[in-house]
PDB file of C-alpha atoms in Angstrom:
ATOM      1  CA  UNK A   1      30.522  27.342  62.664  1.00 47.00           C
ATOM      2  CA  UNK A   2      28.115  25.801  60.479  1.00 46.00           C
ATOM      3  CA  UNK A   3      24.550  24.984  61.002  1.00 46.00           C
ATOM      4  CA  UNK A   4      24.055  21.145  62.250  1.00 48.00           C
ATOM      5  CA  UNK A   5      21.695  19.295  59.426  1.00 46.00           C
ATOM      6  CA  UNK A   6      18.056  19.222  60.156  1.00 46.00           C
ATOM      7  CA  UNK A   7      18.086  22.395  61.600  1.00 43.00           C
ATOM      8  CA  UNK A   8      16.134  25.269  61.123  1.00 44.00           C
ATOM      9  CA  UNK A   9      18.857  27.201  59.652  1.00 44.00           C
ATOM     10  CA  UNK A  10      18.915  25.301  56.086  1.00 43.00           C
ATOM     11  CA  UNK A  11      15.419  25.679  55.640  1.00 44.00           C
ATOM     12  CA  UNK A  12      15.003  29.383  55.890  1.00 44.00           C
ATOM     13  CA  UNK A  13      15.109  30.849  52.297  1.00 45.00           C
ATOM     14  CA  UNK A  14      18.337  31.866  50.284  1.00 45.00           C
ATOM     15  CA  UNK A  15      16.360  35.297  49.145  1.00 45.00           C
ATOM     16  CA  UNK A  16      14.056  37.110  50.540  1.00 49.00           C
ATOM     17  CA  UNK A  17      10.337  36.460  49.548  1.00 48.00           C
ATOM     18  CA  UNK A  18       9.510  40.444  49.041  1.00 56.00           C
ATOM     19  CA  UNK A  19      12.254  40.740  47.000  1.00 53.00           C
ATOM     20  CA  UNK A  20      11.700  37.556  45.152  1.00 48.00           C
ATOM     21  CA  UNK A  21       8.421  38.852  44.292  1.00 52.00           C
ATOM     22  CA  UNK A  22       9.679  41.532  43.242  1.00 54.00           C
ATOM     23  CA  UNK A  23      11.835  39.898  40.783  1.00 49.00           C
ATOM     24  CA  UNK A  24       9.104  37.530  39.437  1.00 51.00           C
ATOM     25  CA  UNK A  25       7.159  40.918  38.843  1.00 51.00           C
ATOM     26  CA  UNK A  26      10.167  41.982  36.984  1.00 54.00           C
ATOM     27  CA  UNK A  27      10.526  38.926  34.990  1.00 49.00           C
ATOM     28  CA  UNK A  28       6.816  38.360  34.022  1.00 55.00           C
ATOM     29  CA  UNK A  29       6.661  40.633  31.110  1.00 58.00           C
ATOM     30  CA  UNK A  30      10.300  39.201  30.055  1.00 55.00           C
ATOM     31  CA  UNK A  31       8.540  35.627  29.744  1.00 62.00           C
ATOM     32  CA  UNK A  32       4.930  37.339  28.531  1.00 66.00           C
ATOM     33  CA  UNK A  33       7.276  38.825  25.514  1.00 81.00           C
ATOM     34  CA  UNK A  34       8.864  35.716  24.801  1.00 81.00           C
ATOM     35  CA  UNK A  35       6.095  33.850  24.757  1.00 82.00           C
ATOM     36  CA  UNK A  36       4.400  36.543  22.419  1.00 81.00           C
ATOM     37  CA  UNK A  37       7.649  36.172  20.142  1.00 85.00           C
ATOM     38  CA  UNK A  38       7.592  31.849  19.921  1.00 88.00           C
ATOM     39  CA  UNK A  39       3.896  32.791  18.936  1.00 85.00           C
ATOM     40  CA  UNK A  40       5.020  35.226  16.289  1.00 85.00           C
ATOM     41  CA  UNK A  41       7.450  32.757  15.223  1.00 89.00           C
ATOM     42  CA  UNK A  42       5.090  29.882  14.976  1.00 87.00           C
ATOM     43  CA  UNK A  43       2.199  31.894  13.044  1.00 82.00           C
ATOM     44  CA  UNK A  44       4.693  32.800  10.844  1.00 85.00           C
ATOM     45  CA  UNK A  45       6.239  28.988  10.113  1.00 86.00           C
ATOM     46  CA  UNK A  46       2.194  28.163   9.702  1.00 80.00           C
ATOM     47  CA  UNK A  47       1.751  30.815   7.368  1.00 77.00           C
ATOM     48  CA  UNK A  48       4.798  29.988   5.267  1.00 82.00           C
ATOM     49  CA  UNK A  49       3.573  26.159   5.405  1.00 77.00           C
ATOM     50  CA  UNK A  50      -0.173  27.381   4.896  1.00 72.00           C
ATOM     51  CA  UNK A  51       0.879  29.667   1.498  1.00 76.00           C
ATOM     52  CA  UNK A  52       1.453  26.784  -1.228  1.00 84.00           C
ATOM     53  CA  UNK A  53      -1.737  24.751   0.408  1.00 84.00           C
ATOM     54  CA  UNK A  54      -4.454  26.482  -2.000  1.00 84.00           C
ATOM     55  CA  UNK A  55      -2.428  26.240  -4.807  1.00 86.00           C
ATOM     56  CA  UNK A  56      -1.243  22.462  -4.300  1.00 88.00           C
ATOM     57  CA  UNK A  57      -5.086  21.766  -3.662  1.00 89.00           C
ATOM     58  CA  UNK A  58      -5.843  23.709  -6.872  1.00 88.00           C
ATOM     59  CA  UNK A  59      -3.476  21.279  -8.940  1.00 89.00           C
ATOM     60  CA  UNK A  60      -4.772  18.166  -7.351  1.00 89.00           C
ATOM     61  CA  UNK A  61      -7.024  16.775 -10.030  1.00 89.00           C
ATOM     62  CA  UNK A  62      -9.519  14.465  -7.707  1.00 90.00           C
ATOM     63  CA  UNK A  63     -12.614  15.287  -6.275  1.00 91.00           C
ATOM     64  CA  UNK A  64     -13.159  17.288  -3.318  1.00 89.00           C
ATOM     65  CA  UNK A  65     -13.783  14.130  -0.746  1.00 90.00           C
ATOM     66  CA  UNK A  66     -10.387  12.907  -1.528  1.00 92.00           C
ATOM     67  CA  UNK A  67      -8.372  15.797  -1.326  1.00 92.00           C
ATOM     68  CA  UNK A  68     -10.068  16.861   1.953  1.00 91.00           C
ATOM     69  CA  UNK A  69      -9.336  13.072   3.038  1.00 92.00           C
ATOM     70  CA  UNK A  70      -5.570  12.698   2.342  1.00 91.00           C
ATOM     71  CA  UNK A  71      -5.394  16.295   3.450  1.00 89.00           C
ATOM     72  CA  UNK A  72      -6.717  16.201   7.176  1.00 91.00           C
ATOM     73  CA  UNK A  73      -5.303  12.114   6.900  1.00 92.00           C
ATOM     74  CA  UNK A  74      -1.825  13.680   6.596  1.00 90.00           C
ATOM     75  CA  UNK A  75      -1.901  16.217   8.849  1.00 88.00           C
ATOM     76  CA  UNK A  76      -3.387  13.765  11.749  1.00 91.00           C
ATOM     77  CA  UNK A  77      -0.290  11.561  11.049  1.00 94.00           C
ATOM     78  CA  UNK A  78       1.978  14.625  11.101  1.00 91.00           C
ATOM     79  CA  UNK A  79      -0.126  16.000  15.076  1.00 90.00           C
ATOM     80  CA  UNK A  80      -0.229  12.000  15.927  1.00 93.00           C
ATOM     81  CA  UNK A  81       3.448  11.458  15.571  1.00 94.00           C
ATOM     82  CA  UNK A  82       4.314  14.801  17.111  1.00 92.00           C
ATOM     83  CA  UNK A  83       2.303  13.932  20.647  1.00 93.00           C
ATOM     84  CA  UNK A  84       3.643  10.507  20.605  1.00 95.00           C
ATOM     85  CA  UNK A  85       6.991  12.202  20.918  1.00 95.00           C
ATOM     86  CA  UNK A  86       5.893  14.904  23.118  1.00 93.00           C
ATOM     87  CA  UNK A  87       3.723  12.817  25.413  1.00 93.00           C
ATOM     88  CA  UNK A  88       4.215   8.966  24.696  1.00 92.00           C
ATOM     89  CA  UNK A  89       2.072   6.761  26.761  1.00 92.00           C
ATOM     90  CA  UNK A  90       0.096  10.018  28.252  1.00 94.00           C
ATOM     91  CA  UNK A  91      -1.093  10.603  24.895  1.00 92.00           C
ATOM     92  CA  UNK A  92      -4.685   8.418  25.219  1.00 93.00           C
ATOM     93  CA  UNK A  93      -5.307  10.159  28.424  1.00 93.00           C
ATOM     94  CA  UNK A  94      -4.507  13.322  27.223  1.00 92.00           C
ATOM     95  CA  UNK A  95      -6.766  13.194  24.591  1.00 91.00           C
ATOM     96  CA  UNK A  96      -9.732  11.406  26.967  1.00 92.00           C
ATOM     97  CA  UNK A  97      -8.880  14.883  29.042  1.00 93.00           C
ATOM     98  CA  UNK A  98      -9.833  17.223  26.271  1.00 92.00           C
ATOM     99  CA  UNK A  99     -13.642  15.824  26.656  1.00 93.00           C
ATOM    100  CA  UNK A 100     -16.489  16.696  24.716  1.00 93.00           C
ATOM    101  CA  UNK A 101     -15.219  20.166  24.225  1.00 92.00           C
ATOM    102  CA  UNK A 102     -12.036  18.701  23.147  1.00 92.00           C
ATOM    103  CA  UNK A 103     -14.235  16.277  20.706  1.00 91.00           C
ATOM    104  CA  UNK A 104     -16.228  18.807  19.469  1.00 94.00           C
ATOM    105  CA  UNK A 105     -12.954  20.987  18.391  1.00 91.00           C
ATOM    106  CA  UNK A 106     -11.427  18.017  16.209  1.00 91.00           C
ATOM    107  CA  UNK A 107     -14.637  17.990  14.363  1.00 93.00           C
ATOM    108  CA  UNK A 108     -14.719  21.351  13.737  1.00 92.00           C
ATOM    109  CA  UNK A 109     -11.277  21.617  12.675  1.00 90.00           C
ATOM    110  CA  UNK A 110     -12.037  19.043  10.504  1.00 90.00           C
ATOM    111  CA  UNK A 111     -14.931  20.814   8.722  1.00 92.00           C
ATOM    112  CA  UNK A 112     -12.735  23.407   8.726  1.00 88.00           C
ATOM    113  CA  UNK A 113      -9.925  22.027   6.419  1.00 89.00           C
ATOM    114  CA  UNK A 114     -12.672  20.192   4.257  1.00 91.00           C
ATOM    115  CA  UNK A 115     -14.394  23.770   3.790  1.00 91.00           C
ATOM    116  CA  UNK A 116     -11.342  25.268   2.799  1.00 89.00           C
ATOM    117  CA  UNK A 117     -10.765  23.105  -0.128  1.00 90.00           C
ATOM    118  CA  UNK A 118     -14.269  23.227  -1.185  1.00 90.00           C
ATOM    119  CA  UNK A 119     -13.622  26.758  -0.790  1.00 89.00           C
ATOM    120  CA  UNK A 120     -10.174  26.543  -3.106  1.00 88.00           C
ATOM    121  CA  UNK A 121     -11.770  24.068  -5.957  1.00 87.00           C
ATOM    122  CA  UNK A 122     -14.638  26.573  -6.280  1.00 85.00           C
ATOM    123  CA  UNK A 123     -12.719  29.946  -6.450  1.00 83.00           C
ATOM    124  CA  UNK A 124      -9.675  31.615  -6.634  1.00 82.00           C
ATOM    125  CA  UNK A 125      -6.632  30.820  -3.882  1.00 82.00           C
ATOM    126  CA  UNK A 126      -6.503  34.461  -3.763  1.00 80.00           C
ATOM    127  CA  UNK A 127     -10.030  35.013  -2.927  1.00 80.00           C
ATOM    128  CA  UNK A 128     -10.169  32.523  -0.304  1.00 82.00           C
ATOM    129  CA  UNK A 129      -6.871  33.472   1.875  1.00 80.00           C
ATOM    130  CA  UNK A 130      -8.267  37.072   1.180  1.00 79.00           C
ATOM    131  CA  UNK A 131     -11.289  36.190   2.681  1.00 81.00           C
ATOM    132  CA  UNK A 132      -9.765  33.967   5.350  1.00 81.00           C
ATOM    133  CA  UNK A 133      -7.844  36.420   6.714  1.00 79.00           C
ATOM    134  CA  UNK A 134     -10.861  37.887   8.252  1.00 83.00           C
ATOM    135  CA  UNK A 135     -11.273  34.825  10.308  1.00 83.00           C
ATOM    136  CA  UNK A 136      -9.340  36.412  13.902  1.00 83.00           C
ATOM    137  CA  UNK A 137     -11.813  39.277  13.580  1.00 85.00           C
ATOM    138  CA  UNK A 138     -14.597  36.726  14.061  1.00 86.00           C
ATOM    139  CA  UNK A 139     -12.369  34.552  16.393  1.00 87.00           C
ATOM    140  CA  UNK A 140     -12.387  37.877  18.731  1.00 88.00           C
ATOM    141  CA  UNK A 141     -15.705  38.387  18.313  1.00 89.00           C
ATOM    142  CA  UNK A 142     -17.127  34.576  19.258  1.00 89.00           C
ATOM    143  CA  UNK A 143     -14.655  35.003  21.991  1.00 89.00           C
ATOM    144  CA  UNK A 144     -15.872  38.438  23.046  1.00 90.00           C
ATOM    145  CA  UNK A 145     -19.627  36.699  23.118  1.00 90.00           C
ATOM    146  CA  UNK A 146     -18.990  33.490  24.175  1.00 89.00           C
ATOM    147  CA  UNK A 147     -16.535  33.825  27.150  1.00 89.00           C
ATOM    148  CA  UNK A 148     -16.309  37.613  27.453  1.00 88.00           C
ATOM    149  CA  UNK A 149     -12.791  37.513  26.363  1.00 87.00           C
ATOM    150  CA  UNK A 150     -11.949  41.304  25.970  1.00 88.00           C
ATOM    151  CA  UNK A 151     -11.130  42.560  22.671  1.00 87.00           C
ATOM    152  CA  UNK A 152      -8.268  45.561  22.378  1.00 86.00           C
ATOM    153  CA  UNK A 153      -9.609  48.668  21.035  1.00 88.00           C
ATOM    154  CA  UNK A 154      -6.761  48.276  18.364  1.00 86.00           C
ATOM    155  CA  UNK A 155      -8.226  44.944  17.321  1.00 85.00           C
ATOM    156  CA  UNK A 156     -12.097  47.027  16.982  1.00 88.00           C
ATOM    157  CA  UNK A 157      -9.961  49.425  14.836  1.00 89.00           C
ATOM    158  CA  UNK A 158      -8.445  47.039  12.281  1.00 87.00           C
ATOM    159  CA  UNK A 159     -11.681  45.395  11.445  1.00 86.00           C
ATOM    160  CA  UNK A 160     -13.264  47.861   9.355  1.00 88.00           C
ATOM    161  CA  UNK A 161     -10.391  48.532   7.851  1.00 88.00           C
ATOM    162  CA  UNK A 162      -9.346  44.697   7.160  1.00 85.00           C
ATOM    163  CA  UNK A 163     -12.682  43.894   5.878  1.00 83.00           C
ATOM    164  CA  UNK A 164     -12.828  47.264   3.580  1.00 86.00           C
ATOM    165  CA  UNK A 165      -9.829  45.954   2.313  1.00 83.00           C
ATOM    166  CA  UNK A 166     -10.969  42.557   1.552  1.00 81.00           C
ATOM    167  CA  UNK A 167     -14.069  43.431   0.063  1.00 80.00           C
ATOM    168  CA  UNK A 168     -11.794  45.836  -2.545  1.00 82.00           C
ATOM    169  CA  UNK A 169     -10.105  43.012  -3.390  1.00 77.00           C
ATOM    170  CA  UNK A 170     -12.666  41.204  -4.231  1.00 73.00           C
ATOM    171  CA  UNK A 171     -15.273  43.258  -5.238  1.00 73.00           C
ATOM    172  CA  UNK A 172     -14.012  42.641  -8.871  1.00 69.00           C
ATOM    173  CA  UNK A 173     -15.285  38.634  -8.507  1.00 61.00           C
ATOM    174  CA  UNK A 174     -18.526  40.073  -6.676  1.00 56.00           C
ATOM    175  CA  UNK A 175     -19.347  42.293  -9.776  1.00 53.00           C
ATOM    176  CA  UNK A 176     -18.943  39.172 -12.177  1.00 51.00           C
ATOM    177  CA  UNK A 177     -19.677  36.356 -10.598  1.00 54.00           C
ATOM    178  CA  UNK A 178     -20.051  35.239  -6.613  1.00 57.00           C
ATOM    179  CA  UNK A 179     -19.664  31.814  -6.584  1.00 59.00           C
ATOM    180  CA  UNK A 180     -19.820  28.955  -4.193  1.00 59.00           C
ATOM    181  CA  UNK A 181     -16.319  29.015  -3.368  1.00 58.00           C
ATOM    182  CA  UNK A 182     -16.366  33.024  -1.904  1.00 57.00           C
ATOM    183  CA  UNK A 183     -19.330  31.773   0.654  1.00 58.00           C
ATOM    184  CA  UNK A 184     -17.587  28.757   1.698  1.00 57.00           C
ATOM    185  CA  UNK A 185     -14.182  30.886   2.453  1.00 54.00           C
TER     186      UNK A 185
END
């Protein structure tokens, strides 16, 4: 016979908690590992969209100020329109949520692109991805300082290494000439 409605019987769990647990536990590192692969995946579409940058910035023939402008201009268009979709009304109060942290972020990203293509009119594209790429080491670093974020002893490894290696390639440029556009990168 079945259970009447309302009663106790419907409510009691379909599994059992312990073993549900269990289960999550099992299923964590599945999700951690997919999650690490959409990263992967996404660093990888932003590198392939990130590659022709310094050498479309190099053919622009305007001044710095403009590039930087249409550059960050289109991009804001590009993140505006995606969180319109993603959030539509929510969007103003997502962005009041971010807060002065949140504020202070946007204006560092945005001295960020304008650096990079002072950086790019003043050197070589090559030099300044080469040099770039050094910029997780001191991402792990300010993290490692700022909010004790620990950093894996494979990561300490690397950056010796990583920065040996850029300073190889670019020692050539050092010998000659360091310019304004290697400090900037």
């Amino acid at each position: 016979m079945a259970p009447a409605v309302g009663s106790t019987a419907l409510a009691a769990p379909l599994v059992d908690p312990e073993r549900a647990d269990a289960a999550e536990a099992k299923l964590a590192p599945l999700e951690a590992t997919a999650a690490h692969r959409r990263g992967l995946l996404l660093m990888t579409a932003g590198l392939f969209a990130y590659i022709p940058d310094g050498t479309l910035i190099k053919l622009v023939r305007a001044p710095t100020e403009t590039t930087a402008l249409w550059r960050m201009s289109i991009a804001g268009c590009a993140l505006l329109s995606l969180q319109l979709v993603r959030r539509g009304r929510a969007l103003p109060a997502a962005v009041r949520g971010m807060g002065p942290w949140g504020g202070l972020v946007t204006v560092l990203a945005g001295l960020n692109s304008w650096l990079f293509v002072e950086a790019v009119k003043a050197t070589t594209v090559a030099n300044t991805v080469m040099i770039m790429a050094t910029s997780s080491f001191w991402a792990a670093l300010l993290g490692r300082l700022a909010l004790g974020t620990p950093v894996r002893l494979c990561t300490w490894a690397a950056m010796p290494v990583v920065c040996a290696g850029v300073a190889v390639s670019v020692s050539s440029d050092l010998r000659a000439t360091m310019n304004s556009g290697d400090y900037l990168s």
